[in-house]
PDB file of C-alpha atoms in Angstrom:
ATOM      1  CA  MET A  18      -7.388 -18.105  15.872  1.00 38.00           C
ATOM      2  CA  LYS A  19      -3.710 -18.727  15.593  1.00 44.00           C
ATOM      3  CA  ILE A  20      -1.669 -15.791  14.312  1.00 42.00           C
ATOM      4  CA  TYR A  21       1.172 -16.350  12.126  1.00 42.00           C
ATOM      5  CA  LEU A  22       3.040 -13.161  11.729  1.00 46.00           C
ATOM      6  CA  LEU A  23       6.217 -14.111   9.780  1.00 41.00           C
ATOM      7  CA  SER A  24       7.527 -10.739   8.527  1.00 42.00           C
ATOM      8  CA  VAL A  25       5.388  -8.700  10.750  1.00 45.00           C
ATOM      9  CA  LEU A  26       8.524  -7.038  12.226  1.00 47.00           C
ATOM     10  CA  ALA A  27       9.653  -5.897   8.834  1.00 45.00           C
ATOM     11  CA  PHE A  28       9.774  -2.227   9.971  1.00 45.00           C
ATOM     12  CA  VAL A  29      12.729  -3.072  12.365  1.00 41.00           C
ATOM     13  CA  LEU A  30      15.988  -1.923  10.806  1.00 35.00           C
ATOM     14  CA  PHE A  31      18.817  -4.400  11.069  1.00 35.00           C
ATOM     15  CA  ILE A  32      22.589  -4.227  11.496  1.00 33.00           C
ATOM     16  CA  SER A  33      24.793  -5.736   8.998  1.00 35.00           C
ATOM     17  CA  CYS A  34      27.855  -7.943   9.708  1.00 39.00           C
ATOM     18  CA  LYS A  35      30.957  -9.484   8.137  1.00 46.00           C
ATOM     19  CA  THR A  36      31.169 -12.661  10.137  1.00 52.00           C
ATOM     20  CA  ASP A  37      30.367 -16.179   9.145  1.00 56.00           C
ATOM     21  CA  PRO A  38      27.021 -15.929   7.283  1.00 58.00           C
ATOM     22  CA  ASN A  39      26.029 -19.522   8.145  1.00 58.00           C
ATOM     23  CA  LYS A  40      25.859 -18.662  11.779  1.00 59.00           C
ATOM     24  CA  GLN A  41      23.201 -16.081  11.101  1.00 56.00           C
ATOM     25  CA  VAL A  42      20.597 -18.391   9.612  1.00 60.00           C
ATOM     26  CA  ASP A  43      18.279 -20.940  11.370  1.00 60.00           C
ATOM     27  CA  GLU A  44      18.018 -23.136   8.295  1.00 59.00           C
ATOM     28  CA  GLY A  45      19.708 -23.408   4.981  1.00 74.00           C
ATOM     29  CA  GLN A  46      23.340 -22.702   3.948  1.00 86.00           C
ATOM     30  CA  VAL A  47      25.287 -19.843   2.356  1.00 86.00           C
ATOM     31  CA  VAL A  48      27.997 -20.847  -0.079  1.00 87.00           C
ATOM     32  CA  GLU A  49      29.957 -17.777  -1.419  1.00 87.00           C
ATOM     33  CA  ASN A  50      27.195 -15.415  -2.656  1.00 91.00           C
ATOM     34  CA  THR A  51      24.392 -17.961  -2.724  1.00 95.00           C
ATOM     35  CA  TYR A  52      21.924 -19.066  -0.111  1.00 94.00           C
ATOM     36  CA  HIS A  53      19.955 -22.311  -0.368  1.00 96.00           C
ATOM     37  CA  SER A  54      17.042 -23.442   1.887  1.00 95.00           C
ATOM     38  CA  LYS A  55      16.390 -27.265   1.726  1.00 94.00           C
ATOM     39  CA  GLU A  56      13.034 -26.974   3.685  1.00 94.00           C
ATOM     40  CA  ILE A  57      11.724 -24.424   1.319  1.00 95.00           C
ATOM     41  CA  GLY A  58      13.452 -25.687  -1.804  1.00 96.00           C
ATOM     42  CA  TRP A  59      14.708 -22.140  -2.561  1.00 97.00           C
ATOM     43  CA  THR A  60      17.854 -20.573  -3.856  1.00 98.00           C
ATOM     44  CA  ILE A  61      18.819 -16.923  -4.032  1.00 97.00           C
ATOM     45  CA  GLU A  62      21.799 -14.801  -4.757  1.00 97.00           C
ATOM     46  CA  ILE A  63      23.257 -12.427  -2.188  1.00 95.00           C
ATOM     47  CA  PRO A  64      24.206  -9.299  -4.220  1.00 95.00           C
ATOM     48  CA  GLU A  65      27.727  -8.103  -4.285  1.00 94.00           C
ATOM     49  CA  GLY A  66      28.303  -5.345  -1.719  1.00 93.00           C
ATOM     50  CA  TRP A  67      25.370  -6.380   0.556  1.00 94.00           C
ATOM     51  CA  ASN A  68      26.027  -7.839   4.052  1.00 88.00           C
ATOM     52  CA  VAL A  69      24.284 -10.795   5.672  1.00 87.00           C
ATOM     53  CA  THR A  70      22.284  -9.646   8.676  1.00 77.00           C
ATOM     54  CA  GLN A  71      23.862 -10.371  12.126  1.00 67.00           C
ATOM     55  CA  ARG A  72      21.790 -12.635  14.243  1.00 64.00           C
ATOM     56  CA  GLU A  73      22.524 -11.010  17.713  1.00 64.00           C
ATOM     57  CA  GLU A  74      21.661  -7.516  16.599  1.00 56.00           C
ATOM     58  CA  SER A  75      18.513  -8.559  14.603  1.00 56.00           C
ATOM     59  CA  GLN A  76      17.207 -10.636  17.380  1.00 63.00           C
ATOM     60  CA  ALA A  77      17.479  -7.660  19.949  1.00 61.00           C
ATOM     61  CA  LEU A  78      15.556  -5.442  17.434  1.00 57.00           C
ATOM     62  CA  GLU A  79      13.146  -8.191  16.651  1.00 62.00           C
ATOM     63  CA  ASP A  80      12.215  -8.494  20.356  1.00 67.00           C
ATOM     64  CA  GLU A  81      11.681  -4.736  20.550  1.00 66.00           C
ATOM     65  CA  GLY A  82       9.490  -4.859  17.415  1.00 65.00           C
ATOM     66  CA  LEU A  83       7.434  -7.838  18.778  1.00 66.00           C
ATOM     67  CA  LYS A  84       6.811  -5.927  22.021  1.00 69.00           C
ATOM     68  CA  ALA A  85       5.490  -3.023  19.935  1.00 67.00           C
ATOM     69  CA  VAL A  86       3.102  -5.420  17.919  1.00 67.00           C
ATOM     70  CA  ASN A  87       1.834  -7.061  21.068  1.00 67.00           C
ATOM     71  CA  GLU A  88       1.233  -3.725  22.846  1.00 71.00           C
ATOM     72  CA  ALA A  89      -0.459  -2.161  19.822  1.00 67.00           C
ATOM     73  CA  ASN A  90      -2.821  -5.118  19.200  1.00 68.00           C
ATOM     74  CA  GLY A  91      -3.406  -6.434  22.697  1.00 73.00           C
ATOM     75  CA  ILE A  92      -2.068  -9.882  21.736  1.00 70.00           C
ATOM     76  CA  ASP A  93       0.841 -12.096  23.158  1.00 71.00           C
ATOM     77  CA  TYR A  94       2.290 -13.622  20.054  1.00 64.00           C
ATOM     78  CA  ASP A  95       4.971 -16.293  20.365  1.00 64.00           C
ATOM     79  CA  ILE A  96       7.672 -16.290  17.713  1.00 62.00           C
ATOM     80  CA  SER A  97       9.630 -19.171  19.157  1.00 62.00           C
ATOM     81  CA  SER A  98       8.774 -21.331  16.086  1.00 68.00           C
ATOM     82  CA  LEU A  99       9.918 -18.753  13.555  1.00 77.00           C
ATOM     83  CA  LYS A 100      13.039 -19.506  11.514  1.00 83.00           C
ATOM     84  CA  GLN A 101      15.215 -16.798  10.174  1.00 82.00           C
ATOM     85  CA  LEU A 102      16.289 -17.979   6.734  1.00 86.00           C
ATOM     86  CA  ILE A 103      18.561 -15.321   4.966  1.00 89.00           C
ATOM     87  CA  GLY A 104      18.657 -11.585   5.518  1.00 86.00           C
ATOM     88  CA  PHE A 105      21.054  -9.116   3.810  1.00 90.00           C
ATOM     89  CA  GLN A 106      21.255  -5.394   3.581  1.00 88.00           C
ATOM     90  CA  LYS A 107      23.094  -2.605   1.968  1.00 92.00           C
ATOM     91  CA  ASP A 108      22.386  -0.103   4.715  1.00 87.00           C
ATOM     92  CA  LYS A 109      19.520   0.462   7.276  1.00 81.00           C
ATOM     93  CA  PHE A 110      17.049   1.521   4.631  1.00 87.00           C
ATOM     94  CA  HIS A 111      17.709  -1.178   2.100  1.00 92.00           C
ATOM     95  CA  MET A 112      17.295  -4.850   3.256  1.00 89.00           C
ATOM     96  CA  PHE A 113      16.041  -8.228   2.374  1.00 92.00           C
ATOM     97  CA  GLY A 114      14.711 -10.770   4.865  1.00 88.00           C
ATOM     98  CA  ALA A 115      13.194 -14.154   4.707  1.00 89.00           C
ATOM     99  CA  SER A 116      11.578 -16.419   7.266  1.00 86.00           C
ATOM    100  CA  SER A 117       9.496 -19.458   7.738  1.00 89.00           C
ATOM    101  CA  GLU A 118       7.057 -20.862  10.282  1.00 86.00           C
ATOM    102  CA  LYS A 119       5.101 -24.139  10.457  1.00 87.00           C
ATOM    103  CA  PHE A 120       1.539 -23.672   9.399  1.00 84.00           C
ATOM    104  CA  GLU A 121      -0.946 -26.497   9.868  1.00 84.00           C
ATOM    105  CA  ILE A 122      -4.256 -25.612   8.307  1.00 86.00           C
ATOM    106  CA  GLU A 123      -7.062 -26.637  10.721  1.00 86.00           C
ATOM    107  CA  TYR A 124     -10.102 -25.547   8.704  1.00 88.00           C
ATOM    108  CA  GLU A 125     -10.949 -24.307   5.179  1.00 91.00           C
ATOM    109  CA  GLY A 126     -10.208 -20.604   4.671  1.00 88.00           C
ATOM    110  CA  GLU A 127      -7.897 -20.372   7.674  1.00 87.00           C
ATOM    111  CA  TYR A 128      -4.941 -19.272   5.667  1.00 85.00           C
ATOM    112  CA  GLU A 129      -6.883 -16.461   3.914  1.00 88.00           C
ATOM    113  CA  GLU A 130      -8.292 -15.331   7.277  1.00 87.00           C
ATOM    114  CA  ASN A 131      -4.787 -15.226   8.656  1.00 82.00           C
ATOM    115  CA  LYS A 132      -3.418 -13.129   5.873  1.00 85.00           C
ATOM    116  CA  LYS A 133      -6.097 -10.492   6.517  1.00 87.00           C
ATOM    117  CA  LEU A 134      -5.392 -10.589  10.224  1.00 82.00           C
ATOM    118  CA  VAL A 135      -1.611 -10.167   9.749  1.00 81.00           C
ATOM    119  CA  LYS A 136      -2.227  -7.090   7.415  1.00 86.00           C
ATOM    120  CA  GLN A 137      -4.464  -5.497  10.097  1.00 85.00           C
ATOM    121  CA  VAL A 138      -1.967  -6.238  12.762  1.00 81.00           C
ATOM    122  CA  LEU A 139       0.826  -4.463  10.781  1.00 82.00           C
ATOM    123  CA  TYR A 140      -1.404  -1.519  10.077  1.00 86.00           C
ATOM    124  CA  ASN A 141      -2.518  -1.192  13.695  1.00 83.00           C
ATOM    125  CA  THR A 142       1.148  -1.390  14.937  1.00 80.00           C
ATOM    126  CA  TYR A 143       2.215   1.566  12.702  1.00 82.00           C
ATOM    127  CA  VAL A 144      -0.909   3.748  13.548  1.00 84.00           C
ATOM    128  CA  SER A 145      -0.604   2.995  17.313  1.00 82.00           C
ATOM    129  CA  ASN A 146       2.934   4.248  17.225  1.00 77.00           C
ATOM    130  CA  GLY A 147       1.990   7.554  15.410  1.00 84.00           C
ATOM    131  CA  ILE A 148       3.367   6.359  11.989  1.00 83.00           C
ATOM    132  CA  LYS A 149       1.439   7.182   8.874  1.00 89.00           C
ATOM    133  CA  VAL A 150       1.269   4.461   6.287  1.00 91.00           C
ATOM    134  CA  ASP A 151      -0.427   3.632   3.031  1.00 94.00           C
ATOM    135  CA  THR A 152      -1.058  -0.088   2.040  1.00 94.00           C
ATOM    136  CA  VAL A 153      -2.152  -1.975  -0.910  1.00 96.00           C
ATOM    137  CA  SER A 154      -2.627  -5.842  -1.457  1.00 95.00           C
ATOM    138  CA  SER A 155      -2.017  -7.695  -4.677  1.00 96.00           C
ATOM    139  CA  LYS A 156      -0.527 -11.005  -6.028  1.00 96.00           C
ATOM    140  CA  ALA A 157       2.906 -11.796  -7.369  1.00 97.00           C
ATOM    141  CA  ARG A 158       4.619 -14.718  -9.071  1.00 97.00           C
ATOM    142  CA  ILE A 159       8.333 -15.497  -8.432  1.00 97.00           C
ATOM    143  CA  ASP A 160       9.797 -18.357 -10.516  1.00 97.00           C
ATOM    144  CA  ASN A 161       6.962 -20.885 -10.328  1.00 92.00           C
ATOM    145  CA  LEU A 162       5.449 -19.827  -7.063  1.00 95.00           C
ATOM    146  CA  ASP A 163       2.429 -17.608  -6.345  1.00 96.00           C
ATOM    147  CA  PHE A 164       2.690 -15.046  -3.459  1.00 96.00           C
ATOM    148  CA  ASP A 165       0.338 -12.784  -1.758  1.00 94.00           C
ATOM    149  CA  LEU A 166       1.977  -9.252  -1.830  1.00 95.00           C
ATOM    150  CA  PHE A 167       1.390  -6.546   0.805  1.00 93.00           C
ATOM    151  CA  LYS A 168       2.946  -3.246  -0.083  1.00 94.00           C
ATOM    152  CA  ILE A 169       3.466  -0.586   2.658  1.00 91.00           C
ATOM    153  CA  THR A 170       4.605   2.998   2.260  1.00 93.00           C
ATOM    154  CA  VAL A 171       5.862   4.666   5.506  1.00 88.00           C
ATOM    155  CA  TYR A 172       5.906   8.373   5.993  1.00 88.00           C
ATOM    156  CA  ASP A 173       7.940  10.601   8.313  1.00 86.00           C
ATOM    157  CA  PRO A 174       6.103  13.188  10.490  1.00 87.00           C
ATOM    158  CA  LYS A 175       6.414  15.823   7.800  1.00 91.00           C
ATOM    159  CA  GLY A 176       4.566  13.569   5.231  1.00 91.00           C
ATOM    160  CA  ASN A 177       7.703  12.625   3.289  1.00 91.00           C
ATOM    161  CA  ILE A 178       8.152   9.012   2.209  1.00 92.00           C
ATOM    162  CA  LEU A 179      10.500   7.337   4.656  1.00 88.00           C
ATOM    163  CA  LEU A 180      10.535   3.781   3.440  1.00 90.00           C
ATOM    164  CA  TYR A 181       8.732   1.340   1.030  1.00 93.00           C
ATOM    165  CA  GLN A 182       8.139  -2.264   2.292  1.00 91.00           C
ATOM    166  CA  ASP A 183       7.071  -5.194   0.097  1.00 94.00           C
ATOM    167  CA  LEU A 184       5.971  -8.216   2.047  1.00 91.00           C
ATOM    168  CA  TYR A 185       5.546 -11.536   0.133  1.00 94.00           C
ATOM    169  CA  SER A 186       3.931 -14.575   1.729  1.00 92.00           C
ATOM    170  CA  THR A 187       2.898 -18.051   0.527  1.00 93.00           C
ATOM    171  CA  LEU A 188       2.407 -21.670   1.871  1.00 92.00           C
ATOM    172  CA  ARG A 189       5.257 -23.945   0.878  1.00 92.00           C
ATOM    173  CA  ASN A 190       6.028 -27.508   2.106  1.00 91.00           C
ATOM    174  CA  GLY A 191       3.785 -27.224   5.199  1.00 88.00           C
ATOM    175  CA  LEU A 192       5.405 -23.893   6.018  1.00 90.00           C
ATOM    176  CA  GLU A 193       4.486 -20.178   5.776  1.00 90.00           C
ATOM    177  CA  PHE A 194       7.267 -18.634   3.855  1.00 92.00           C
ATOM    178  CA  GLY A 195       7.613 -14.834   4.093  1.00 90.00           C
ATOM    179  CA  VAL A 196       9.953 -12.413   2.376  1.00 92.00           C
ATOM    180  CA  ASN A 197      10.267  -8.732   3.005  1.00 89.00           C
ATOM    181  CA  LEU A 198      12.001  -6.034   1.066  1.00 93.00           C
ATOM    182  CA  ASN A 199      12.776  -2.662   2.544  1.00 91.00           C
ATOM    183  CA  TYR A 200      13.884   0.197   0.156  1.00 94.00           C
ATOM    184  CA  ILE A 201      13.807   3.872  -0.668  1.00 94.00           C
ATOM    185  CA  ASN A 202      16.161   4.388  -3.609  1.00 96.00           C
ATOM    186  CA  ASP A 203      15.549   3.089  -6.987  1.00 97.00           C
ATOM    187  CA  LYS A 204      19.104   1.622  -7.510  1.00 97.00           C
ATOM    188  CA  GLU A 205      18.938  -0.596  -4.359  1.00 97.00           C
ATOM    189  CA  LYS A 206      15.240  -1.431  -5.048  1.00 97.00           C
ATOM    190  CA  ASN A 207      16.262  -2.664  -8.587  1.00 98.00           C
ATOM    191  CA  GLU A 208      19.021  -4.809  -7.066  1.00 97.00           C
ATOM    192  CA  LEU A 209      16.691  -6.249  -4.558  1.00 97.00           C
ATOM    193  CA  MET A 210      14.045  -7.032  -7.118  1.00 97.00           C
ATOM    194  CA  ARG A 211      16.658  -8.484  -9.554  1.00 98.00           C
ATOM    195  CA  VAL A 212      17.899 -11.106  -7.007  1.00 98.00           C
ATOM    196  CA  TRP A 213      14.361 -11.843  -5.651  1.00 98.00           C
ATOM    197  CA  LYS A 214      12.732 -12.240  -9.049  1.00 97.00           C
ATOM    198  CA  ASN A 215      15.718 -14.410 -10.335  1.00 97.00           C
ATOM    199  CA  SER A 216      15.601 -16.782  -7.253  1.00 97.00           C
ATOM    200  CA  LYS A 217      14.575 -20.379  -7.898  1.00 97.00           C
ATOM    201  CA  PHE A 218      12.137 -22.833  -6.440  1.00 96.00           C
ATOM    202  CA  GLU A 219      12.613 -26.474  -6.841  1.00 92.00           C
TER     203      GLU A 219
END
């Protein structure tokens, strides 16, 4: 079975930048405070005071995260076809990331099987690294598009909540489109949810 992980590396914390934001994305364009993906047919606002994620730093941390995923699950997943769309963050605990990857359905029910597998891979990766998490699955609708939502609560060694992660995924124009929100404070969470829920799909 093919494994499409998309935002499986959401637990990696990225570094922000103030360089040209269009050099940090694989597809789409940033104009002032708005990002648009032609492939997905999606537009989202970049909130004021949040910085676009720097490609070089995120790539290094992504590689480190991928190694942890592969070692924890005994797999050798290739993310070479993964496209980084837009990522932005306020600080290391409050971030937004979106990505896409080609997904060709080969048999009925494959996508549903894949979603379950991805959730198990994420859970195994945390547990194998001694990190306690709670998870819950549900559905969500953003603009006119339905998403699978996988919510993760990450705890520190003393049992205090370290981070909340909301991972959204759906099929769109022959691609698996994934969005992850990391947050801990209500103010930043509300800002992330505002721009995400107000984003538009053509």
